[in-house]
Structures are given as structure tokens and as C-alpha cells.
Coordinates of N, CA and C in Angstrom, one line a residue:
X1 N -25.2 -12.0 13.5 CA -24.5 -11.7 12.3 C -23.0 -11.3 12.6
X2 N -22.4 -11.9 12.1 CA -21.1 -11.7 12.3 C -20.2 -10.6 11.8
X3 N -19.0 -9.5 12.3 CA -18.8 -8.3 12.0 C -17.2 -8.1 12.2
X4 N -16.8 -7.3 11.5 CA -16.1 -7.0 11.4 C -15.3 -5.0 11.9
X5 N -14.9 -4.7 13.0 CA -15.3 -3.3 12.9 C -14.0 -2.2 13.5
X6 N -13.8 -1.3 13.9 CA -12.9 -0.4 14.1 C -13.4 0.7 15.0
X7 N -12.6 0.9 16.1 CA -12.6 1.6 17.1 C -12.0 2.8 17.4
X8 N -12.2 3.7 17.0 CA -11.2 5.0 17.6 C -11.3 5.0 18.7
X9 N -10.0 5.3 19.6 CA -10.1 5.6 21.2 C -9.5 6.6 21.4
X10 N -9.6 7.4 22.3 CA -9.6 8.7 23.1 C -8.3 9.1 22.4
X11 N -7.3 8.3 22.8 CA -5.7 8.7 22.1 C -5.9 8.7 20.8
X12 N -6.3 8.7 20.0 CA -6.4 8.7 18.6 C -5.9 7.8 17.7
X13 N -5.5 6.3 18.6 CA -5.4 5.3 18.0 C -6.6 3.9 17.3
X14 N -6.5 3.5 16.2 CA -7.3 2.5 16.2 C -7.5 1.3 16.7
X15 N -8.3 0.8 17.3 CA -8.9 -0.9 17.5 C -9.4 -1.6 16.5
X16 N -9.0 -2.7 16.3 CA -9.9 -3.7 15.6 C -10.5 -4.9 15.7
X17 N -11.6 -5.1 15.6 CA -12.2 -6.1 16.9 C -12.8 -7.2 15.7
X18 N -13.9 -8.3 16.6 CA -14.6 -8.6 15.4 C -15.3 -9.2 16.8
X19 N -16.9 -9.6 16.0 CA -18.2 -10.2 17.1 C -19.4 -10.5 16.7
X20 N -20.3 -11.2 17.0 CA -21.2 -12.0 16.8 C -22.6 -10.3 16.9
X21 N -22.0 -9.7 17.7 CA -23.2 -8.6 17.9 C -23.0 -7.3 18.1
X22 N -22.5 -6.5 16.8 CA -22.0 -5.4 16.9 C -22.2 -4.1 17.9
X23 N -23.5 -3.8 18.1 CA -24.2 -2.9 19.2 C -23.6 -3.3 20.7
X24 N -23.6 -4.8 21.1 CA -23.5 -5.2 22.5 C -22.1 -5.0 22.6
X25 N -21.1 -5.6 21.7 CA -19.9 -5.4 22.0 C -19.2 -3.9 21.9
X26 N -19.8 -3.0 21.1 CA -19.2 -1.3 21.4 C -20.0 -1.3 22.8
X27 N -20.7 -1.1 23.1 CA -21.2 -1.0 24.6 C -20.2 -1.5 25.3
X28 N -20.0 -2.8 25.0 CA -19.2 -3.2 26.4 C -17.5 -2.4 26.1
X29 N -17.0 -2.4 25.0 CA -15.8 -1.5 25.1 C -16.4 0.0 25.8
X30 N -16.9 0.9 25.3 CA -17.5 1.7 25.9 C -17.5 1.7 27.0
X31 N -18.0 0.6 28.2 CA -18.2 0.5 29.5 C -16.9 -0.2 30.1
X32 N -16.1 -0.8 29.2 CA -15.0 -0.9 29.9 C -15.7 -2.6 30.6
X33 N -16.5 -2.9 30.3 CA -16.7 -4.5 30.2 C -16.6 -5.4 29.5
X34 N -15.7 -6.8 29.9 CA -15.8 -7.7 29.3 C -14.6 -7.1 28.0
X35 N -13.7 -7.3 27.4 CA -13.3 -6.5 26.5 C -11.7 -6.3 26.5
X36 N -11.7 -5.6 25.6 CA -10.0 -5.3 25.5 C -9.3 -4.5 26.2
X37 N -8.3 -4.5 27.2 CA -7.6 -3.8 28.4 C -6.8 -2.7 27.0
X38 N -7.0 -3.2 26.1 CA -6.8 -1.7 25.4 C -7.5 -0.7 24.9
X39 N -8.5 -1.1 25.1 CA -9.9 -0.3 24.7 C -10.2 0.4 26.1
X40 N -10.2 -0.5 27.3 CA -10.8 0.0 28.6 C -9.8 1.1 29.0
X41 N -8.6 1.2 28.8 CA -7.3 2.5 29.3 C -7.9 3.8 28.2
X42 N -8.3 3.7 26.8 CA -7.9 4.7 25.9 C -10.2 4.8 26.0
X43 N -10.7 5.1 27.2 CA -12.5 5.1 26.5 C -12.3 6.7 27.1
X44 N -13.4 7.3 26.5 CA -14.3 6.8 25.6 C -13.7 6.3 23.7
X45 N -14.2 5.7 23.4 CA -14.0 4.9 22.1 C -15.2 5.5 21.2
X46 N -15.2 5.4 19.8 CA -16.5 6.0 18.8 C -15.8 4.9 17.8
X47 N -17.0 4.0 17.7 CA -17.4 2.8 16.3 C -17.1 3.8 15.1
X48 N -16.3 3.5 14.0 CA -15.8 4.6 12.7 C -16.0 3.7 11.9
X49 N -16.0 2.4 11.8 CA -16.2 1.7 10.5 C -16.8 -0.1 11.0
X50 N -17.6 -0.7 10.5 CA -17.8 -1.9 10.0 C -18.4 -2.6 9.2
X51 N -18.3 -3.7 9.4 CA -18.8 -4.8 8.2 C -19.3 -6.2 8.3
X52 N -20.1 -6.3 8.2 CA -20.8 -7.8 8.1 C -19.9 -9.2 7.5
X53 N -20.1 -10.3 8.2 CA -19.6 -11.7 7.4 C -20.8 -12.1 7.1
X54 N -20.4 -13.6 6.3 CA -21.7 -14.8 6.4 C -21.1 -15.7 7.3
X55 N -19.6 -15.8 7.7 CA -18.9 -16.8 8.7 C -18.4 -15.7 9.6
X56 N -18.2 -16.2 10.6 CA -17.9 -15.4 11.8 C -15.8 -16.0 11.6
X57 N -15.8 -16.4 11.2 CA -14.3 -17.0 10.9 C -13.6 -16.3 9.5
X58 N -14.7 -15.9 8.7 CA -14.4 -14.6 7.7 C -13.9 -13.2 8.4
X59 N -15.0 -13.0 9.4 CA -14.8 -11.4 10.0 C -13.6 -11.6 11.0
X60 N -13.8 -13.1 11.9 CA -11.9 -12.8 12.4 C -10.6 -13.0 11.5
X61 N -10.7 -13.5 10.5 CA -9.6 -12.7 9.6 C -9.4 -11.9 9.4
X62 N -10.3 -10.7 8.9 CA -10.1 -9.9 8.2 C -9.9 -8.8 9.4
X63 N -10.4 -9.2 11.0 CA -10.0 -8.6 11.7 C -8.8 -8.2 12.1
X64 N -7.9 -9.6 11.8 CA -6.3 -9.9 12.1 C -5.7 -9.3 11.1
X65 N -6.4 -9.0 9.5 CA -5.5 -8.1 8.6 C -5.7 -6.9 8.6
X66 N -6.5 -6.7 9.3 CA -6.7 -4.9 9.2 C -5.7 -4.7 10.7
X67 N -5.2 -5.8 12.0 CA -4.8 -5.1 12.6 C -3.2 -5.0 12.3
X68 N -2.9 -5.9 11.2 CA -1.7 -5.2 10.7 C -1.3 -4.6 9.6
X69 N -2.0 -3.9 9.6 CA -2.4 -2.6 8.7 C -1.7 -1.4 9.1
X70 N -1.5 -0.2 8.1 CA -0.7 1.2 9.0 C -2.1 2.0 9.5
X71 N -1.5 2.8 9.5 CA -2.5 3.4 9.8 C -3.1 4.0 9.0
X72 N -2.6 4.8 7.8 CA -2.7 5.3 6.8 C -3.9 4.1 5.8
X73 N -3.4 2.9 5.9 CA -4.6 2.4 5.4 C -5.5 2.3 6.3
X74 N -5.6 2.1 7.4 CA -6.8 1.8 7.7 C -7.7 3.3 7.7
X75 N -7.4 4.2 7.5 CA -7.7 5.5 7.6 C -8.3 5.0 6.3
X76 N -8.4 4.6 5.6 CA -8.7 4.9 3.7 C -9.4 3.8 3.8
X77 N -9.5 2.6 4.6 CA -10.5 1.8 4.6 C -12.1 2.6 5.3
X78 N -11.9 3.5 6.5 CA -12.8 4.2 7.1 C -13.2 5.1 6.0
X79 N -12.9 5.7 5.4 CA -13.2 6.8 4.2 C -13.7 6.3 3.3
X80 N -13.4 5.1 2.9 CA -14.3 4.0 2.0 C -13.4 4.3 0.8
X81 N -12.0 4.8 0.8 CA -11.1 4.9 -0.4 C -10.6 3.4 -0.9
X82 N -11.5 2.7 -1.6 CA -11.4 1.7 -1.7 C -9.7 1.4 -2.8
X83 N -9.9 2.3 -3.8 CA -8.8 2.0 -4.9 C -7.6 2.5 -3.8
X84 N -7.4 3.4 -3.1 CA -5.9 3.6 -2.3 C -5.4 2.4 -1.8
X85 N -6.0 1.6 -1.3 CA -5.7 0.1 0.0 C -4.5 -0.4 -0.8
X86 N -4.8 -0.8 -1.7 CA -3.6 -1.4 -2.6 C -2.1 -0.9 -2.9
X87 N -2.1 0.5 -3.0 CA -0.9 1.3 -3.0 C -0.3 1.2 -1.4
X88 N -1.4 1.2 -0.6 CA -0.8 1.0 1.0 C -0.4 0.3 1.2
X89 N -0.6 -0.8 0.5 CA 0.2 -1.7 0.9 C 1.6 -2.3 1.0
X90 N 1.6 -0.9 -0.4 CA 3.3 -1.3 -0.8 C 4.5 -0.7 0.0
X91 N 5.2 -0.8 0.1 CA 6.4 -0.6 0.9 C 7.0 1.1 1.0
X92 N 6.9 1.7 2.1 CA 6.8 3.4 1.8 C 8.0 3.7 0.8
X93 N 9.4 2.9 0.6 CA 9.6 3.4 -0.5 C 9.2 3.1 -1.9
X94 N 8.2 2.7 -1.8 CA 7.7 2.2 -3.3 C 6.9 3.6 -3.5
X95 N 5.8 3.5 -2.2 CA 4.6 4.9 -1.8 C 5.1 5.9 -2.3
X96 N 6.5 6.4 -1.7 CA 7.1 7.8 -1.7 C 7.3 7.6 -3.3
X97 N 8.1 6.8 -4.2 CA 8.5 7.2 -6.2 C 7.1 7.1 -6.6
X98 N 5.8 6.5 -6.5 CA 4.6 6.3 -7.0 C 4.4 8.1 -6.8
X99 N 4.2 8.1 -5.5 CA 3.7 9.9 -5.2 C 4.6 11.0 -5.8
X100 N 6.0 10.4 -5.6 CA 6.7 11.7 -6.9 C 6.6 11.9 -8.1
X101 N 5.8 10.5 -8.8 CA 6.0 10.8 -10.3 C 4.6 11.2 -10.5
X102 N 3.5 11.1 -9.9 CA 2.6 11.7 -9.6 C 2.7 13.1 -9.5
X103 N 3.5 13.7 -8.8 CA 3.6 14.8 -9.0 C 4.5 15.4 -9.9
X104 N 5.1 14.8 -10.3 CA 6.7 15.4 -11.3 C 5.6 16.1 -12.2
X105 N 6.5 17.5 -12.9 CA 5.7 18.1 -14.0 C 6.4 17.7 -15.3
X106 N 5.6 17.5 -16.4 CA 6.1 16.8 -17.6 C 7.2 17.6 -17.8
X107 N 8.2 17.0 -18.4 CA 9.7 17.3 -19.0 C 8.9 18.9 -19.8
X108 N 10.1 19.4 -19.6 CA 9.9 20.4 -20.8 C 10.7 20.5 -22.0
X109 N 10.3 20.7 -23.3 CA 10.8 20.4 -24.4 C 12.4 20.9 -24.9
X110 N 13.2 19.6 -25.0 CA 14.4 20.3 -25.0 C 14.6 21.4 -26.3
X111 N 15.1 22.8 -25.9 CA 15.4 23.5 -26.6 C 15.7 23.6 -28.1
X112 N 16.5 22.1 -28.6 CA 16.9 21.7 -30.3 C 16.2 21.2 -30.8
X113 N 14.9 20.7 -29.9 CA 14.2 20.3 -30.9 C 13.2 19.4 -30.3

């Protein structure tokens, strides 16, 4: 079955892989076999998130868009904050006026009236 999945490694960066057999391929990052020369410098590694395809050509896309992802989303993909992904997307100055008006406190009533 085909997968889609994410990697924390030692430095506290993410991996994003994709494979035909999720179990054998964390092992082999894990062992530093067979595998990504950026996985093998930053192990030990801990599996944090994946996902199944029906095409193995599905899960390498989605591998390639999550690895240009920030980090901040992919954090909210692992948490399973499904409605955030979309705001992540947008451009940090779009992020930062969304989050201020979110916080702004309602006007207060001008004094005349």
C-alpha cells in the first residue's frame, strides 16, 4: 500500500518521504540503510505522521507538496488541524492582518453617540 509520511530527526527538522511499505522504510531511515543522506546524519528519526494512497503516484505528490510546505504547516498537518492548512498557505503577510484582526478588540462606542 502506498504512503505518504513524515519524519522528525534528531535536529528537530522534518522529512518527507513516500513508499510502497511504511514499517520497512522507517527502519531503514532509522538504520541509516538504503535511504536519505538526510535522514542518515540527523537519526535517530520518530515516524509523526502518515497516510495511505490507492496509487503510489498519488502519495509521491503529495510527498513533493508537503516538502514545500513551512514548517508551521506541516506542524498542523501532524496535529491533524485540518481547517489551519489553508490560512498556511497564505503569504505571512496576509497570516500576520488575519491574526491581528483576530485579535483586535471591538471598537469602543464613540462617545456622541
Amino acid at each position: 500500500m502506498p504512503w505518504t509520511y513524515l519524519l522528525r530527526c534528531s535536529d528537530d527538522t522534518y522529512y518527507a518521504g513516500s513508499t510502497w511499505d511504511i514499517e520497512g522504510r522507517v527502519w531503514q531511515h532509522q538504520n541509516g540503510e538504503l535511504g536519505a543522506v538526510y535522514t542518515r546524519k540527523r537519526r535517530p528519526i520518530a515516524l509523526v505522521w502518515c497516510t495511505w494512497f490507492d496509487r503510489i503516484e498519488d502519495a509521491f505528490a503529495f510527498e513533493k507538496q508537503i516538502q514545500g510546505w513551512s514548517r508551521k504547516k506541516r506542524e498542523a498537518l501532524i496535529a491533524g488541524a485540518w481547517d489551519a492548512l489553508p490560512n498556511l498557505s497564505r503569504r505571512l503577510s496576509v497570516q500576520q492582518r488575519l491574526a491581528e484582526h483576530a485579535n483586535a478588540r471591538p471598537e469602543e462606542p464613540h462617545p456622541d453617540g
